[in-house]
């Protein structure tokens, strides 16, 4: 059993279409895959239609939220939401709002860079992001590549777009507690993504994870390419203490990142527990 519960398609900032994503997952030998685009369920139907035999699909999303950081401040956190009802009115409204906010935010970042003399424009950047896709910094990274400013998406992040960089603006102000409750009401299950990925930017303390468990967070992503051994160990201990589900996932983005499908994996009993708790939509078998 090879289970990868965090991947992106062209419905957000990945480079595989949802159909290519499920085909590539089967080719990589996965037995279960979650599609978790940022702030959208737009890739779900295509992924279901194209699902190869032998592969199970977990429909999900990744939400950007703001959380207390446990040190008196706040930071951005990502929340994986699985198997919720995509037609829940609150969810539809919140995702549409988040996507609109992301387009504005990306335009503002592009404007800041244009003001500093970079050869990009907010208008042409937004034109390059399909109306159905969630806009994100990787789209700007690709625009910088096309303009010859950088030679890879990684370079764009390392030099200009990372969370500590001078062009960083947060993508969401939705409190994580609200998102957890919203997904729970829509029948879904939430898992905190890459919680201790310190090199990405500011992170939350263990105390915050404990508080989130208290408002309904079901699990934590322990094995993630951005977690070192120490982060994994601390999260595993915390999950044990709090009775949280633990997952492992690649956070695959196609060629936007140098990470392969199934690079990190989730234990079958953990997926079974997620499926058992969810009442929104079922896991689909190909
Ligand atoms: P955003 O959603 O606009 O805040 O952008 C975050 C996305 O950028 C994440 O989904 C990551 O996949 C991507 N990202 C963050 N850091 C890097 C990096 N160093 N290289 C490539 N992609 C990155
Ligand atoms: Fe992403
Ligand atoms: Fe993330
Ligand atoms: Zn992700």
Short mmCIF file of C-alpha atoms and ligand atoms in Angstrom, two decimals:
data_model
loop_
_atom_site.label_atom_id
_atom_site.label_comp_id
_atom_site.label_asym_id
_atom_site.label_seq_id
_atom_site.Cartn_x
_atom_site.Cartn_y
_atom_site.Cartn_z
CA UNK A 1 0.00 0.00 0.00
CA UNK A 2 1.45 3.35 -1.04
CA UNK A 3 -0.69 6.28 0.06
CA UNK A 4 0.05 9.94 -0.67
CA UNK A 5 -2.47 12.40 0.78
CA UNK A 6 -1.24 15.83 -0.36
CA UNK A 7 -0.83 16.73 -4.06
CA UNK A 8 -1.59 19.63 -6.37
CA UNK A 9 -2.88 19.86 -9.95
CA UNK A 10 -3.41 22.64 -12.49
CA UNK A 11 -6.59 23.50 -10.56
CA UNK A 12 -4.14 25.38 -8.33
CA UNK A 13 -0.37 25.63 -8.60
CA UNK A 14 0.62 22.15 -9.79
CA UNK A 15 1.64 21.37 -13.37
CA UNK A 16 -0.25 18.07 -13.94
CA UNK A 17 -3.89 18.30 -14.97
CA UNK A 18 -6.10 16.32 -12.57
CA UNK A 19 -6.26 13.52 -15.18
CA UNK A 20 -2.47 13.48 -15.53
CA UNK A 21 -2.11 13.53 -11.74
CA UNK A 22 -4.11 10.34 -11.22
CA UNK A 23 -2.40 8.67 -14.20
CA UNK A 24 1.03 9.60 -12.82
CA UNK A 25 0.01 8.39 -9.37
CA UNK A 26 -0.94 4.97 -10.76
CA UNK A 27 2.30 4.86 -12.77
CA UNK A 28 4.25 5.68 -9.60
CA UNK A 29 2.65 2.65 -7.93
CA UNK A 30 0.37 4.51 -5.53
CA UNK A 31 -2.70 2.71 -4.22
CA UNK A 32 -4.36 5.85 -2.84
CA UNK A 33 -3.95 9.51 -3.66
CA UNK A 34 -5.47 12.71 -2.34
CA UNK A 35 -5.91 15.70 -4.65
CA UNK A 36 -5.54 18.76 -2.40
CA UNK A 37 -5.46 21.91 -4.51
CA UNK A 38 -5.33 25.25 -2.75
CA UNK A 39 -8.79 26.68 -1.99
CA UNK A 40 -10.66 24.80 -4.72
CA UNK A 41 -12.50 21.59 -5.49
CA UNK A 42 -12.35 22.38 -9.24
CA UNK A 43 -10.09 19.39 -10.01
CA UNK A 44 -12.19 16.76 -8.24
CA UNK A 45 -14.52 15.72 -11.07
CA UNK A 46 -11.81 15.35 -13.69
CA UNK A 47 -9.71 13.28 -11.25
CA UNK A 48 -12.67 10.99 -10.54
CA UNK A 49 -13.46 10.56 -14.25
CA UNK A 50 -9.86 9.69 -15.08
CA UNK A 51 -9.24 7.45 -12.06
CA UNK A 52 -7.24 4.36 -13.18
CA UNK A 53 -8.23 0.90 -11.90
CA UNK A 54 -6.57 0.02 -8.60
CA UNK A 55 -6.17 3.61 -7.43
CA UNK A 56 -8.33 5.12 -4.69
CA UNK A 57 -8.97 8.86 -4.69
CA UNK A 58 -9.41 11.00 -1.60
CA UNK A 59 -10.95 14.32 -2.52
CA UNK A 60 -9.54 17.24 -0.56
CA UNK A 61 -8.18 20.78 -0.55
CA UNK A 62 -5.48 22.77 1.18
CA UNK A 63 -6.59 25.97 2.89
CA UNK A 64 -4.37 28.88 3.86
CA UNK A 65 -5.30 30.21 7.28
CA UNK A 66 -3.93 32.44 9.96
CA UNK A 67 -3.17 31.00 13.39
CA UNK A 68 -1.86 32.23 16.71
CA UNK A 69 1.81 31.18 16.65
CA UNK A 70 1.99 30.42 20.38
CA UNK A 71 4.57 33.15 20.91
CA UNK A 72 2.19 36.10 21.12
CA UNK A 73 1.97 36.64 17.36
CA UNK A 74 0.31 35.07 14.33
CA UNK A 75 1.51 33.11 11.32
CA UNK A 76 0.17 31.49 8.16
CA UNK A 77 -0.67 27.80 8.40
CA UNK A 78 -2.02 25.32 5.84
CA UNK A 79 -4.95 23.08 6.62
CA UNK A 80 -5.67 19.92 4.62
CA UNK A 81 -9.40 19.23 4.40
CA UNK A 82 -10.57 15.80 3.28
CA UNK A 83 -13.86 14.31 2.11
CA UNK A 84 -16.14 17.27 2.91
CA UNK A 85 -19.30 18.13 0.98
CA UNK A 86 -18.14 20.41 -1.87
CA UNK A 87 -21.63 21.82 -2.22
CA UNK A 88 -21.83 23.11 1.33
CA UNK A 89 -22.85 26.75 0.90
CA UNK A 90 -20.39 28.06 3.46
CA UNK A 91 -17.53 26.16 1.83
CA UNK A 92 -18.42 27.34 -1.69
CA UNK A 93 -18.62 30.94 -0.52
CA UNK A 94 -15.41 30.83 1.53
CA UNK A 95 -13.41 29.21 -1.30
CA UNK A 96 -14.66 31.73 -3.85
CA UNK A 97 -13.71 34.54 -1.51
CA UNK A 98 -10.27 33.04 -0.86
CA UNK A 99 -9.58 32.62 -4.60
CA UNK A 100 -10.58 36.22 -5.33
CA UNK A 101 -8.40 37.43 -2.47
CA UNK A 102 -5.48 35.36 -3.82
CA UNK A 103 -5.74 36.96 -7.28
CA UNK A 104 -5.67 40.44 -5.74
CA UNK A 105 -2.78 39.50 -3.51
CA UNK A 106 -0.74 38.06 -6.39
CA UNK A 107 -1.38 41.23 -8.39
CA UNK A 108 -0.18 43.31 -5.43
CA UNK A 109 3.02 41.28 -5.16
CA UNK A 110 3.58 41.66 -8.92
CA UNK A 111 2.99 45.42 -8.64
CA UNK A 112 5.57 45.69 -5.85
CA UNK A 113 8.09 43.87 -8.04
CA UNK A 114 7.22 45.94 -11.11
CA UNK A 115 7.75 49.11 -9.06
CA UNK A 116 11.23 47.80 -8.26
CA UNK A 117 11.92 47.41 -11.98
CA UNK A 118 11.18 43.73 -12.59
CA UNK A 119 9.87 43.07 -16.12
CA UNK A 120 6.44 41.77 -15.11
CA UNK A 121 2.94 43.16 -14.99
CA UNK A 122 0.09 42.23 -12.72
CA UNK A 123 -2.42 42.25 -15.59
CA UNK A 124 -0.52 39.82 -17.82
CA UNK A 125 0.30 37.64 -14.81
CA UNK A 126 -3.39 37.27 -13.94
CA UNK A 127 -4.18 36.56 -17.59
CA UNK A 128 -1.73 33.65 -17.44
CA UNK A 129 -3.62 32.05 -14.54
CA UNK A 130 -6.73 30.25 -15.84
CA UNK A 131 -10.01 31.55 -14.41
CA UNK A 132 -10.66 28.10 -12.91
CA UNK A 133 -7.28 27.85 -11.18
CA UNK A 134 -6.33 29.18 -7.76
CA UNK A 135 -3.62 31.82 -8.16
CA UNK A 136 -0.43 31.35 -6.15
CA UNK A 137 3.16 32.44 -5.94
CA UNK A 138 4.29 29.59 -8.23
CA UNK A 139 2.38 31.33 -11.05
CA UNK A 140 4.45 34.46 -10.41
CA UNK A 141 7.58 32.31 -10.22
CA UNK A 142 6.77 30.93 -13.69
CA UNK A 143 6.19 34.46 -15.01
CA UNK A 144 9.62 35.45 -13.66
CA UNK A 145 11.07 32.42 -15.46
CA UNK A 146 9.38 33.39 -18.73
CA UNK A 147 10.78 36.90 -18.31
CA UNK A 148 14.27 35.44 -17.88
CA UNK A 149 14.69 36.82 -14.35
CA UNK A 150 15.20 33.37 -12.81
CA UNK A 151 15.88 29.94 -14.27
CA UNK A 152 13.66 27.90 -11.93
CA UNK A 153 10.66 28.16 -9.63
CA UNK A 154 12.94 27.25 -6.72
CA UNK A 155 15.28 30.11 -7.57
CA UNK A 156 12.33 32.54 -7.67
CA UNK A 157 11.31 31.44 -4.17
CA UNK A 158 14.84 31.45 -2.81
CA UNK A 159 15.58 34.95 -4.11
CA UNK A 160 12.25 36.82 -4.11
CA UNK A 161 9.08 34.98 -3.16
CA UNK A 162 9.71 33.14 0.12
CA UNK A 163 7.76 33.99 3.26
CA UNK A 164 10.61 36.03 4.69
CA UNK A 165 11.29 37.93 1.48
CA UNK A 166 10.58 41.58 0.84
CA UNK A 167 7.70 40.82 -1.54
CA UNK A 168 5.80 38.48 0.76
CA UNK A 169 2.15 39.14 1.50
CA UNK A 170 -0.01 36.58 3.32
CA UNK A 171 -2.71 34.92 1.23
CA UNK A 172 -5.41 34.64 3.86
CA UNK A 173 -6.70 36.12 7.05
CA UNK A 174 -9.19 33.36 7.78
CA UNK A 175 -8.66 32.14 11.36
CA UNK A 176 -7.76 28.45 11.37
CA UNK A 177 -10.32 27.68 14.09
CA UNK A 178 -13.08 28.91 11.73
CA UNK A 179 -11.78 26.76 8.88
CA UNK A 180 -11.62 23.65 11.07
CA UNK A 181 -15.21 24.19 12.18
CA UNK A 182 -16.41 24.94 8.64
CA UNK A 183 -14.91 21.71 7.27
CA UNK A 184 -16.24 19.69 10.20
CA UNK A 185 -19.76 21.03 9.58
CA UNK A 186 -19.40 20.06 5.91
CA UNK A 187 -18.64 16.48 6.96
CA UNK A 188 -14.89 16.67 6.36
CA UNK A 189 -11.76 15.83 8.29
CA UNK A 190 -8.87 18.27 8.86
CA UNK A 191 -5.13 17.66 9.06
CA UNK A 192 -2.59 20.39 9.76
CA UNK A 193 -0.10 20.48 6.85
CA UNK A 194 3.70 20.75 7.32
CA UNK A 195 3.20 22.39 10.75
CA UNK A 196 6.88 22.47 11.76
CA UNK A 197 8.44 23.35 8.38
CA UNK A 198 10.67 26.03 9.86
CA UNK A 199 12.62 26.87 6.72
CA UNK A 200 9.40 27.98 4.96
CA UNK A 201 8.79 30.74 7.49
CA UNK A 202 7.32 31.22 10.96
CA UNK A 203 5.60 28.16 12.48
CA UNK A 204 3.29 27.38 15.38
CA UNK A 205 4.31 25.85 18.72
CA UNK A 206 3.15 22.45 19.99
CA UNK A 207 0.85 24.26 22.39
CA UNK A 208 -1.06 25.71 19.40
CA UNK A 209 -1.49 22.23 17.88
CA UNK A 210 -2.95 21.14 21.20
CA UNK A 211 -5.44 24.03 21.14
CA UNK A 212 -6.42 23.21 17.56
CA UNK A 213 -6.98 19.58 18.52
CA UNK A 214 -9.37 20.99 21.11
CA UNK A 215 -11.47 22.70 18.44
CA UNK A 216 -11.68 19.65 16.18
CA UNK A 217 -8.41 19.23 14.27
CA UNK A 218 -8.15 15.51 13.48
CA UNK A 219 -4.55 15.07 12.47
CA UNK A 220 -1.08 16.35 11.66
CA UNK A 221 1.08 15.81 8.60
CA UNK A 222 4.23 14.33 10.11
CA UNK A 223 6.21 13.06 7.13
CA UNK A 224 6.61 15.94 4.68
CA UNK A 225 9.64 16.84 2.53
CA UNK A 226 9.99 20.15 4.42
CA UNK A 227 10.21 18.44 7.83
CA UNK A 228 13.60 17.43 9.19
CA UNK A 229 13.98 14.43 11.53
CA UNK A 230 13.55 16.59 14.60
CA UNK A 231 10.29 18.15 13.34
CA UNK A 232 8.92 14.69 12.50
CA UNK A 233 9.86 13.33 15.91
CA UNK A 234 8.30 16.25 17.80
CA UNK A 235 5.08 16.02 15.78
CA UNK A 236 4.85 12.26 16.29
CA UNK A 237 5.23 12.64 20.05
CA UNK A 238 2.63 15.41 20.06
CA UNK A 239 0.18 13.37 17.97
CA UNK A 240 0.63 10.43 20.32
CA UNK A 241 -0.08 12.61 23.32
CA UNK A 242 -3.15 14.22 21.73
CA UNK A 243 -4.52 11.14 19.98
CA UNK A 244 -4.20 12.74 16.53
CA UNK A 245 -4.10 10.97 13.18
CA UNK A 246 -0.65 11.17 11.56
CA UNK A 247 -0.11 11.37 7.81
CA UNK A 248 2.82 11.44 5.41
CA UNK A 249 2.64 13.06 1.97
CA UNK A 250 4.76 14.43 -0.83
CA UNK A 251 3.02 17.80 -1.46
CA UNK A 252 3.71 17.05 -5.13
CA UNK A 253 3.33 20.05 -7.49
CA UNK A 254 4.47 18.43 -10.78
CA UNK A 255 7.50 20.18 -12.24
CA UNK A 256 7.02 23.21 -9.96
CA UNK A 257 8.87 21.29 -7.25
CA UNK A 258 11.55 18.62 -7.29
CA UNK A 259 9.45 16.14 -5.35
CA UNK A 260 8.01 12.89 -6.63
CA UNK A 261 4.63 11.31 -5.95
CA UNK A 262 4.82 8.87 -3.05
CA UNK A 263 8.07 10.37 -1.76
CA UNK A 264 6.40 10.41 1.68
CA UNK A 265 3.51 8.10 2.57
CA UNK A 266 0.63 7.56 4.98
CA UNK A 267 -0.11 4.31 6.84
CA UNK A 268 -3.28 2.52 5.65
CA UNK A 269 -4.90 2.58 9.10
CA UNK A 270 -4.59 6.37 9.15
CA UNK A 271 -6.41 6.72 5.83
CA UNK A 272 -9.02 4.24 7.09
CA UNK A 273 -9.57 6.46 10.14
CA UNK A 274 -9.94 9.59 7.98
CA UNK A 275 -12.48 7.78 5.78
CA UNK A 276 -14.32 6.48 8.83
CA UNK A 277 -14.73 9.96 10.32
CA UNK A 278 -15.81 11.69 7.10
CA UNK A 279 -19.45 12.07 6.11
CA UNK A 280 -19.18 14.55 3.21
CA UNK A 281 -18.12 12.45 0.22
CA UNK A 282 -16.66 8.91 0.09
CA UNK A 283 -13.24 7.73 -1.04
CA UNK A 284 -13.66 6.73 -4.71
CA UNK A 285 -12.16 3.52 -6.13
CA UNK A 286 -10.96 3.32 -9.71
P1 LIG B 1 0.94 30.68 -2.01
O1 LIG B 1 -0.11 29.64 -1.95
O2 LIG B 1 0.72 31.68 -3.08
O3 LIG B 1 1.25 31.31 -0.68
O4 LIG B 1 2.28 29.95 -2.45
C1 LIG B 1 2.68 28.85 -1.72
C2 LIG B 1 3.05 27.77 -2.66
O5 LIG B 1 4.34 28.04 -3.16
C3 LIG B 1 3.12 26.45 -1.95
O6 LIG B 1 2.06 25.62 -2.35
C4 LIG B 1 4.39 25.83 -2.38
O7 LIG B 1 4.16 24.73 -3.17
C5 LIG B 1 5.07 26.84 -3.24
N1 LIG B 1 6.41 27.03 -2.73
C6 LIG B 1 6.77 27.52 -1.55
N2 LIG B 1 8.12 27.54 -1.43
C7 LIG B 1 8.61 27.03 -2.58
C8 LIG B 1 9.91 26.78 -3.07
N3 LIG B 1 11.00 27.06 -2.36
N4 LIG B 1 10.03 26.26 -4.30
C9 LIG B 1 8.94 25.98 -5.02
N5 LIG B 1 7.69 26.18 -4.61
C10 LIG B 1 7.52 26.70 -3.41
FE1 LIG B 2 1.17 25.06 -3.65
FE1 LIG B 3 1.08 23.92 2.02
ZN1 LIG B 4 0.43 21.83 -0.67
#
